[in-house]
Short mmCIF file of C-alpha atoms in Angstrom, two decimals:
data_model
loop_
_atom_site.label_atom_id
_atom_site.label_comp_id
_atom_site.label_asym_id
_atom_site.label_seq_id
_atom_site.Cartn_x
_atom_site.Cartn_y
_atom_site.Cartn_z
CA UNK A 1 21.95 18.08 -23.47
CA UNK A 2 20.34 20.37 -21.18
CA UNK A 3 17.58 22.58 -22.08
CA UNK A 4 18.07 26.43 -22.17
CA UNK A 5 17.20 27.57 -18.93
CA UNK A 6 18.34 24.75 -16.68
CA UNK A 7 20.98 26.03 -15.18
CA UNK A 8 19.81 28.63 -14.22
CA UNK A 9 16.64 27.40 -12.64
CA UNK A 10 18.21 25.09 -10.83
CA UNK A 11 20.56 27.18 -9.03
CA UNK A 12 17.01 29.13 -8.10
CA UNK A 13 15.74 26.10 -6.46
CA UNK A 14 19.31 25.32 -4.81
CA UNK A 15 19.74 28.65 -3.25
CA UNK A 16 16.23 29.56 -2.30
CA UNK A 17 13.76 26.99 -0.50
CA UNK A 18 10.43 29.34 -1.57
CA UNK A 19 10.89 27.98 -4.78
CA UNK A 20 8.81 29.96 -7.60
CA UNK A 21 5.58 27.53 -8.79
CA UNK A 22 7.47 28.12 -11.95
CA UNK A 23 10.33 26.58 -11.89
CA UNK A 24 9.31 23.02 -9.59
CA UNK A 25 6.92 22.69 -12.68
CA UNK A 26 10.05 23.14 -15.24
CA UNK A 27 12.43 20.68 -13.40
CA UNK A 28 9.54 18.53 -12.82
CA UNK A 29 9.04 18.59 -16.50
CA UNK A 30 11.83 16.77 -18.32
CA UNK A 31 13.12 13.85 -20.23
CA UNK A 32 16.46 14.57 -20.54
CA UNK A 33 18.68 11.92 -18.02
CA UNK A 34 21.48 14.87 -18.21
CA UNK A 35 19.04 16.99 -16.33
CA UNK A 36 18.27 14.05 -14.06
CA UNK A 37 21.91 13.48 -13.41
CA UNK A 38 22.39 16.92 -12.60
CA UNK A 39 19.28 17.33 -10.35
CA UNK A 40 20.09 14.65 -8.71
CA UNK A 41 23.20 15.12 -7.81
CA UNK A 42 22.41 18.88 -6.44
CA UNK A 43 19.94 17.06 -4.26
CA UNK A 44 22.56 14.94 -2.66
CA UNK A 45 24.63 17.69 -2.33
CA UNK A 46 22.22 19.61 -0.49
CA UNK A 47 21.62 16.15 1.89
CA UNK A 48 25.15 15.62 2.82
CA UNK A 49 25.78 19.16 3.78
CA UNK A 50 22.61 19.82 6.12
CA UNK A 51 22.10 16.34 7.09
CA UNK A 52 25.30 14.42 6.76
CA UNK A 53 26.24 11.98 4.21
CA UNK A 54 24.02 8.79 5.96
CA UNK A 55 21.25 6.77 5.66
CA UNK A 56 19.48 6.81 8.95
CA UNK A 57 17.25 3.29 9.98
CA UNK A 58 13.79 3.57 10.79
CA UNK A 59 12.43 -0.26 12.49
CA UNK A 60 8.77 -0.29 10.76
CA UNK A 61 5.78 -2.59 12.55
CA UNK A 62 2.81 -2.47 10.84
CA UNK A 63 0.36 -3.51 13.77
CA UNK A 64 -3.13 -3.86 12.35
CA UNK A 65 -4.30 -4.17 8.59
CA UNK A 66 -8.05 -3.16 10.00
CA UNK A 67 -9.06 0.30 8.65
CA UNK A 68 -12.40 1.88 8.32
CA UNK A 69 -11.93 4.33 4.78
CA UNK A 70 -12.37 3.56 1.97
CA UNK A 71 -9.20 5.26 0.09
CA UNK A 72 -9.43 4.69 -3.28
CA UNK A 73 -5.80 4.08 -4.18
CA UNK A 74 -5.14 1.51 -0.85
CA UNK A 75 -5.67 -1.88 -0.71
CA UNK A 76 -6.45 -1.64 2.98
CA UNK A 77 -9.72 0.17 2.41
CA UNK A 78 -12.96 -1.39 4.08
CA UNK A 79 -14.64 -2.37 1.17
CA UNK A 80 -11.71 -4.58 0.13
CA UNK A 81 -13.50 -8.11 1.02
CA UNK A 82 -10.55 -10.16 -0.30
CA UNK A 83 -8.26 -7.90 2.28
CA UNK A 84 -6.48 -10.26 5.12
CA UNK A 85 -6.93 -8.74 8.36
CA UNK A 86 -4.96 -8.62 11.54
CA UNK A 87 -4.55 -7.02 14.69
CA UNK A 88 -0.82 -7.24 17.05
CA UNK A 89 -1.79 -7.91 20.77
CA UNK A 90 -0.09 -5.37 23.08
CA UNK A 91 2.42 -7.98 23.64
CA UNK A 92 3.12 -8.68 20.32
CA UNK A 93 3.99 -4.96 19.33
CA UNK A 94 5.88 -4.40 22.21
CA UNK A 95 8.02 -7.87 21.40
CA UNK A 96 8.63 -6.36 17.81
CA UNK A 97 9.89 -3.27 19.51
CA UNK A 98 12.42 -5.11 21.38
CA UNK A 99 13.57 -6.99 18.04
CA UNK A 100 14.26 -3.50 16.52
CA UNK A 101 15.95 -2.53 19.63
CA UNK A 102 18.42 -5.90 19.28
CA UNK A 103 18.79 -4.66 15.89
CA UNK A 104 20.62 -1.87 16.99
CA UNK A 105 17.83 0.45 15.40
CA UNK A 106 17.22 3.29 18.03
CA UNK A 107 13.47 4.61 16.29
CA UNK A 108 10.36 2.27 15.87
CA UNK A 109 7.49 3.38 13.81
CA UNK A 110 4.32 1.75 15.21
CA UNK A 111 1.78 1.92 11.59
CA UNK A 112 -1.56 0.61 10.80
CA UNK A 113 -4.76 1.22 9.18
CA UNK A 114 -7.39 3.70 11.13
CA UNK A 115 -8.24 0.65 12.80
CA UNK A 116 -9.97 2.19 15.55
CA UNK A 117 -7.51 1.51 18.67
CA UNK A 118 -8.48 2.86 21.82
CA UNK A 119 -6.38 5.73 22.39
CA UNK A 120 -5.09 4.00 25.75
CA UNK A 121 -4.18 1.13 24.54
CA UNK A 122 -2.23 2.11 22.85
CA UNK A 123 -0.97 4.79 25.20
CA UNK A 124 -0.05 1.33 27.48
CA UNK A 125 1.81 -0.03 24.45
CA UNK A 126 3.86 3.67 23.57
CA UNK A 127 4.77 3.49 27.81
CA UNK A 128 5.69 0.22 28.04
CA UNK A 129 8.56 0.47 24.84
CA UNK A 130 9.49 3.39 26.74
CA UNK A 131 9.93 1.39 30.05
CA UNK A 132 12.02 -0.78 28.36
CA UNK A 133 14.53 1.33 25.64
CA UNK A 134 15.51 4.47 25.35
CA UNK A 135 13.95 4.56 21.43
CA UNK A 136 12.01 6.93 19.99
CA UNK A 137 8.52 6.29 18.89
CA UNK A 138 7.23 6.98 15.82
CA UNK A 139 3.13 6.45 15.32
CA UNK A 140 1.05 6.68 11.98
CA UNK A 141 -2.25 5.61 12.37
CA UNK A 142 -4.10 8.17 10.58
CA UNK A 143 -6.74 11.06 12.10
CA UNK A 144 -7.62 10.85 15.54
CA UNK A 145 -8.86 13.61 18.15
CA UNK A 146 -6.33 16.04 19.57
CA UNK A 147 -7.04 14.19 22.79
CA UNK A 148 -5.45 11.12 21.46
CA UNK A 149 -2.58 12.75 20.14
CA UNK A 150 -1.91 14.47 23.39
CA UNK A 151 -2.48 11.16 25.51
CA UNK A 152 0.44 9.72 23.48
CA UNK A 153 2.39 11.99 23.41
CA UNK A 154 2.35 12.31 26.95
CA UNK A 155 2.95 8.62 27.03
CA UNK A 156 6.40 9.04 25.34
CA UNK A 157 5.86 9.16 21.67
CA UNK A 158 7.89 11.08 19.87
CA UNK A 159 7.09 11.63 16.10
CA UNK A 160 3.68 11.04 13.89
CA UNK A 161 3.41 10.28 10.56
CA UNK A 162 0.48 11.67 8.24
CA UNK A 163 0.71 11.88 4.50
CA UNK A 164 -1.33 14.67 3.20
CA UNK A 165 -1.44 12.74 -0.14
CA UNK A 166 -2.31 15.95 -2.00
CA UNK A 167 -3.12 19.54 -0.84
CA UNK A 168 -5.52 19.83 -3.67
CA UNK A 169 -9.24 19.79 -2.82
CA UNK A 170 -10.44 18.16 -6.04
CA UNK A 171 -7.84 15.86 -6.13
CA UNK A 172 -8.11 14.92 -2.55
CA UNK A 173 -11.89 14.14 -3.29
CA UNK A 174 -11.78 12.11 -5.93
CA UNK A 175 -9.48 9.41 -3.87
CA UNK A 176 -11.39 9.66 -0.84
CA UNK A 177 -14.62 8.79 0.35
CA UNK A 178 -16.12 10.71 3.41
CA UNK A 179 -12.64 12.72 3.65
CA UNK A 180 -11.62 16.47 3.08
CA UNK A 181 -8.20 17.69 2.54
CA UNK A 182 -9.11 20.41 5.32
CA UNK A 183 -9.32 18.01 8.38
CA UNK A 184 -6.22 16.29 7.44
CA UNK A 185 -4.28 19.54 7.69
CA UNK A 186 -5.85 20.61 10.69
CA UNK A 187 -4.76 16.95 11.65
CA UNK A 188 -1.14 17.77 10.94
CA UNK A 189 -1.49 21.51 12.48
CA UNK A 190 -2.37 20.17 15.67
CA UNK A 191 0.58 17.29 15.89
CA UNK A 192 2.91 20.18 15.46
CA UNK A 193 1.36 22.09 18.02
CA UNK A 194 1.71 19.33 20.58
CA UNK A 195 5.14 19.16 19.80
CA UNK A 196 5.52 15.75 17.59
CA UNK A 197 8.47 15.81 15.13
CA UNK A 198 5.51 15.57 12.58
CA UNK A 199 6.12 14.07 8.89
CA UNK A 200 3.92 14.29 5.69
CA UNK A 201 4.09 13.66 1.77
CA UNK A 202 1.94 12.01 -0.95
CA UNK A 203 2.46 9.93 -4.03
CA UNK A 204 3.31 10.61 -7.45
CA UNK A 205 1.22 9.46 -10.13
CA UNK A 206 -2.46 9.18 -8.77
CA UNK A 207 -5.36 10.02 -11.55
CA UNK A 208 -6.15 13.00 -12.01
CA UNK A 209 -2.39 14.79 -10.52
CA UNK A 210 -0.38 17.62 -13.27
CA UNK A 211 2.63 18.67 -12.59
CA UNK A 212 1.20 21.70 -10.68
CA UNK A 213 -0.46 20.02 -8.40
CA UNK A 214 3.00 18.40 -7.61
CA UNK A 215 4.90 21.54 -7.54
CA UNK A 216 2.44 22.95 -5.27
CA UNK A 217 2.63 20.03 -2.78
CA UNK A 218 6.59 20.49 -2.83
CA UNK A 219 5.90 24.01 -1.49
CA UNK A 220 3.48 23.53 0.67
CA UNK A 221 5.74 20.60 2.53
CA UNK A 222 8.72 22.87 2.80
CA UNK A 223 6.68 25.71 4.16
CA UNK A 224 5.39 23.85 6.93
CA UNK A 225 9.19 22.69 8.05
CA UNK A 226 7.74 18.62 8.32
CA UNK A 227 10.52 16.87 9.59
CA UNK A 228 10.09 14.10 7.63
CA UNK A 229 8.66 13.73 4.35
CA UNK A 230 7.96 10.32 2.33
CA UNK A 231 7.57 10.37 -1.15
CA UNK A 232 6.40 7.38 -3.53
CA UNK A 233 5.41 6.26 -6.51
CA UNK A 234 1.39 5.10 -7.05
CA UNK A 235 1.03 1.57 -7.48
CA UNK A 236 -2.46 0.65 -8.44
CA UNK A 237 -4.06 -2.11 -5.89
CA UNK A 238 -6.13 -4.83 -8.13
CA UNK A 239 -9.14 -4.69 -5.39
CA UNK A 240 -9.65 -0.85 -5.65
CA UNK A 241 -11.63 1.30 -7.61
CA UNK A 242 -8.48 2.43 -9.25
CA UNK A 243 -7.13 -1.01 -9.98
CA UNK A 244 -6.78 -0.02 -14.29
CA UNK A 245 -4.80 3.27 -13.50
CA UNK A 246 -1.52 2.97 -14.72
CA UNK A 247 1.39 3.06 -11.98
CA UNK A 248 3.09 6.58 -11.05
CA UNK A 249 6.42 7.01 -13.23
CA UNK A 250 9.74 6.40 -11.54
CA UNK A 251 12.15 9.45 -12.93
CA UNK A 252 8.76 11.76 -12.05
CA UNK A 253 9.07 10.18 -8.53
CA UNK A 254 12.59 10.30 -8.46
CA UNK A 255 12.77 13.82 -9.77
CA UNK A 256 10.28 15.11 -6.96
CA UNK A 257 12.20 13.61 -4.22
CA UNK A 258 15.34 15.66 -5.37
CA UNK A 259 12.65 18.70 -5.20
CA UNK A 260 11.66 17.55 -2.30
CA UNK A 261 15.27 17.96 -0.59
CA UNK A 262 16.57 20.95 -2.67
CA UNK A 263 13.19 22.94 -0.81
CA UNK A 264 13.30 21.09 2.23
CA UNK A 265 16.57 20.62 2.96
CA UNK A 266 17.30 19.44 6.85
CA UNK A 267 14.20 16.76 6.52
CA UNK A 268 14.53 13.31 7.10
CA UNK A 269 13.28 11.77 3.60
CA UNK A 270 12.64 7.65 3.31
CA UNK A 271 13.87 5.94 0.46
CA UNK A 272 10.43 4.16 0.47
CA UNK A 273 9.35 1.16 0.30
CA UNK A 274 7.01 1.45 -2.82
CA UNK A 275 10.19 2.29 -4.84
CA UNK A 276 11.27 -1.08 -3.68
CA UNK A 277 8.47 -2.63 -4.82
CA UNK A 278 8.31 -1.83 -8.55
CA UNK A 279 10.09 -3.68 -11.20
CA UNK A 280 12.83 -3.70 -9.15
CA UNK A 281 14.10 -2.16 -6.26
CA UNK A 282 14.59 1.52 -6.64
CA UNK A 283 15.81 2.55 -2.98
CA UNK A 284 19.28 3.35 -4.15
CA UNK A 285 18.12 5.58 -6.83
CA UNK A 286 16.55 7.49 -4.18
CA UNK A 287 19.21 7.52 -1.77
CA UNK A 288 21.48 8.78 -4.80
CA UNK A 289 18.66 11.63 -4.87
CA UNK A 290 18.63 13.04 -1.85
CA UNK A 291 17.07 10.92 0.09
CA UNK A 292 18.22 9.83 3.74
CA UNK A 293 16.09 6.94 5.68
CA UNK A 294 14.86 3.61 5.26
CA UNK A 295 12.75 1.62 7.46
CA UNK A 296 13.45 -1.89 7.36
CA UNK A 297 10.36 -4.64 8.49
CA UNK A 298 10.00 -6.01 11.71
CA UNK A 299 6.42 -6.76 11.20
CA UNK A 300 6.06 -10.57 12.55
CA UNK A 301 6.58 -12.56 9.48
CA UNK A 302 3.16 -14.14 9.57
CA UNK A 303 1.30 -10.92 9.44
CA UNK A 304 3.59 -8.97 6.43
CA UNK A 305 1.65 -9.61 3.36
CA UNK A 306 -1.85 -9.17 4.86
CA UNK A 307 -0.30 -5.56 5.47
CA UNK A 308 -0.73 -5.01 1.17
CA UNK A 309 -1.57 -0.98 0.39
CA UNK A 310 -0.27 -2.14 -2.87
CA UNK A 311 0.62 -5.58 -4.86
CA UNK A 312 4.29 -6.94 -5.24
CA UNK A 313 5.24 -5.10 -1.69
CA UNK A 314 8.98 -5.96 -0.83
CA UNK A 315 10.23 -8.22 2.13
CA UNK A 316 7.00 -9.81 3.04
CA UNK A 317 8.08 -13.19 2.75
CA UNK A 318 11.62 -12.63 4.98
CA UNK A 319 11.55 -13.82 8.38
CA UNK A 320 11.28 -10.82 11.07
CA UNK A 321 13.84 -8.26 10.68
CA UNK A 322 16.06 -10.07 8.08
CA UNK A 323 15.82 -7.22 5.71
CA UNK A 324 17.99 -4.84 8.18
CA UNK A 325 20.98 -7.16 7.17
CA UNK A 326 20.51 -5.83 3.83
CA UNK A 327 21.17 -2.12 4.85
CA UNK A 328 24.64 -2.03 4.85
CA UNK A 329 24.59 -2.99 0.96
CA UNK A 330 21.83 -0.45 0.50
CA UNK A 331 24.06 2.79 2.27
CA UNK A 332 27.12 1.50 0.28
CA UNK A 333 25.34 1.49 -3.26
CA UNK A 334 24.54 5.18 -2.63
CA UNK A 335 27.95 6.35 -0.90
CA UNK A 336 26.15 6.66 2.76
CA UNK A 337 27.03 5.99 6.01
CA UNK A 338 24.89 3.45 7.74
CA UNK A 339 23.14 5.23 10.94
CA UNK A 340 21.38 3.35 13.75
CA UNK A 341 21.07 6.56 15.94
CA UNK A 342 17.60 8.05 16.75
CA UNK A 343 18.26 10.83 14.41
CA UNK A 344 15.72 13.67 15.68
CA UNK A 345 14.63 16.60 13.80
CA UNK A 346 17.41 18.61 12.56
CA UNK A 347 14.53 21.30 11.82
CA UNK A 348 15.44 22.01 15.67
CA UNK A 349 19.06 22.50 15.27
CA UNK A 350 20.22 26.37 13.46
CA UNK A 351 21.75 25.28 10.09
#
């Protein structure tokens, strides 16, 4: 049973990405599975028809576990003592880029902590994949001067990663030390401006988030035309400050990923790896929700679980890259063609 009014807002949603505040908050709000079935299945809808019916590959490499915040919700913050650090050598990275590439996987995302890295090193790293395949690079290493994110750019990367984590002030305070919501968006204004194919998102579930908060994320990612937007559930790290807090909720996860695609429509959207990592793995619920992308691990298997933002993390105990042989099963759970292209921004193609 549907409550009165659900039609009808959905459709709103469907048919006009500037969704009202309103009505996020009202889909966002609900226990019925009917209405889940039925948002979800406009969400896929919406996929197939401006992205195609696929799920796109993403090779990840997480390349250092150093970082220098102190996050509240991540379990790579500095003031995690019992954290296992590790840094890739220049070779090392660029040998897990040519694993993806075997793969068949035409993007690698290069992702660690805010570890520090001099900007040319890692330029030499980002030239040196390029030298070699014709990928694209995707980096997320957190906030860095524009200069940085100009040298690597020029250096051949392609796409940057930065999770806003919540465009609310308060909220942003209270799960970071030292860190304002205001120079992360500036952050993200100036990747676009440099011409990145730039992504953002947060989690669901953190202390302290309503429902409004989440709606008003939603908007604020489709009005900014991100190419790529990851959403996932909070997981509470046992050596944070907010190890008690219970773990973000699943259909509330679920439901804002749908949101997520009904307002943002052409953007690439990872089924992510923290809805793998729950009770049990939850990346084909997303993928039936409108998601699009997931990013298998090439991470050398000796380094994978020292990379732990959260407990229970999936495929850190598979040797290098044996998770991609998993993808087919994953793309024909959700009805999906398997895709090992690049796939670049569609935000740059009239739709």
């Amino acid at each position: 049973m549907t409550r009165p009014g659900f039609t009808d807002c959905l459709e709103r949603v469907r048919e006009n990405p500037d969704a009202a505040q309103e009505d996020l908050v009202f889909l966002l709000n609900n226990e019925s599975p009917k209405e889940d079935a039925l948002l979800f299945a406009a969400a896929a809808d919406v996929r197939d028809r401006y992205c195609g019916a696929r799920m796109v590959l993403r090779g990840l490499v997480e390349f250092s576990s150093y970082c220098g915040n102190t996050c509240h919700y991540c379990g790579l913050n500095r003031a995690n003592g019992k954290a296992e650090r590790y840094r890739l050598t220049p070779d090392e990275m660029v040998e897990s880029a040519r694993l993806v590439w075997d793969a068949g996987i035409q993007t690698i995302v290069l992702q660690a902590g805010e570890d520090g890295i001099a900007a040319q090193e890692l330029a030499d790293v980002i030239s040196r994949i390029k030298g070699e395949h014709d990928m694209a690079i995707t980096l997320s290493v957190g906030e860095r001067p524009r200069e940085d994110y100009a040298l690597w750019k020029d250096a051949g990367a392609d796409r940057y990663l930065l999770r806003v984590e919540t465009t609310d002030p308060a909220l942003y305070a209270s799960l970071h030390d030292g860190r304002t919501v205001e120079t992360r968006l500036a952050c993200l204004d100036t990747l676009q401006e440099l011409g990145y194919q730039t992504g953002s998102g947060f989690m669901v579930g953190p202390p302290g988030q309503t429902l409004d908060i989440i709606a008003q994320d939603i908007r604020f990612l489709a009005q900014r035309e991100y190419d790529m937007i990851g959403i996932g559930p909070f997981i509470p790290h046992p050596e944070t400050p907010l190890a008690h807090a219970k773990t973000g909720d699943l259909r509330l996860t679920l439901r804002t990923v749908a949101l997520i695609r009904l307002t943002s429509r052409n953007a690439w959207l990872p089924a992510t790896t923290a809805l793998g990592s729950l009770d049990q793995d939850y990346r084909v619920d997303a993928l039936r929700a409108g998601a699009n992308v997931v990013m298998p691990n090439f991470s050398p298997a000796d380094v994978k679980k020292k990379y732990e933002i959260y407990p229970g993390k999936r495929c850190v105990t598979e040797q290098t890259g044996a998770c991609a042989g998993c993808m087919a099963g994953l793309a024909m759970a959700a009805g999906l063609e398997l895709d090992y292209s690049r796939a670049d921004s569609l935000k740059r193609v009239p739709v």
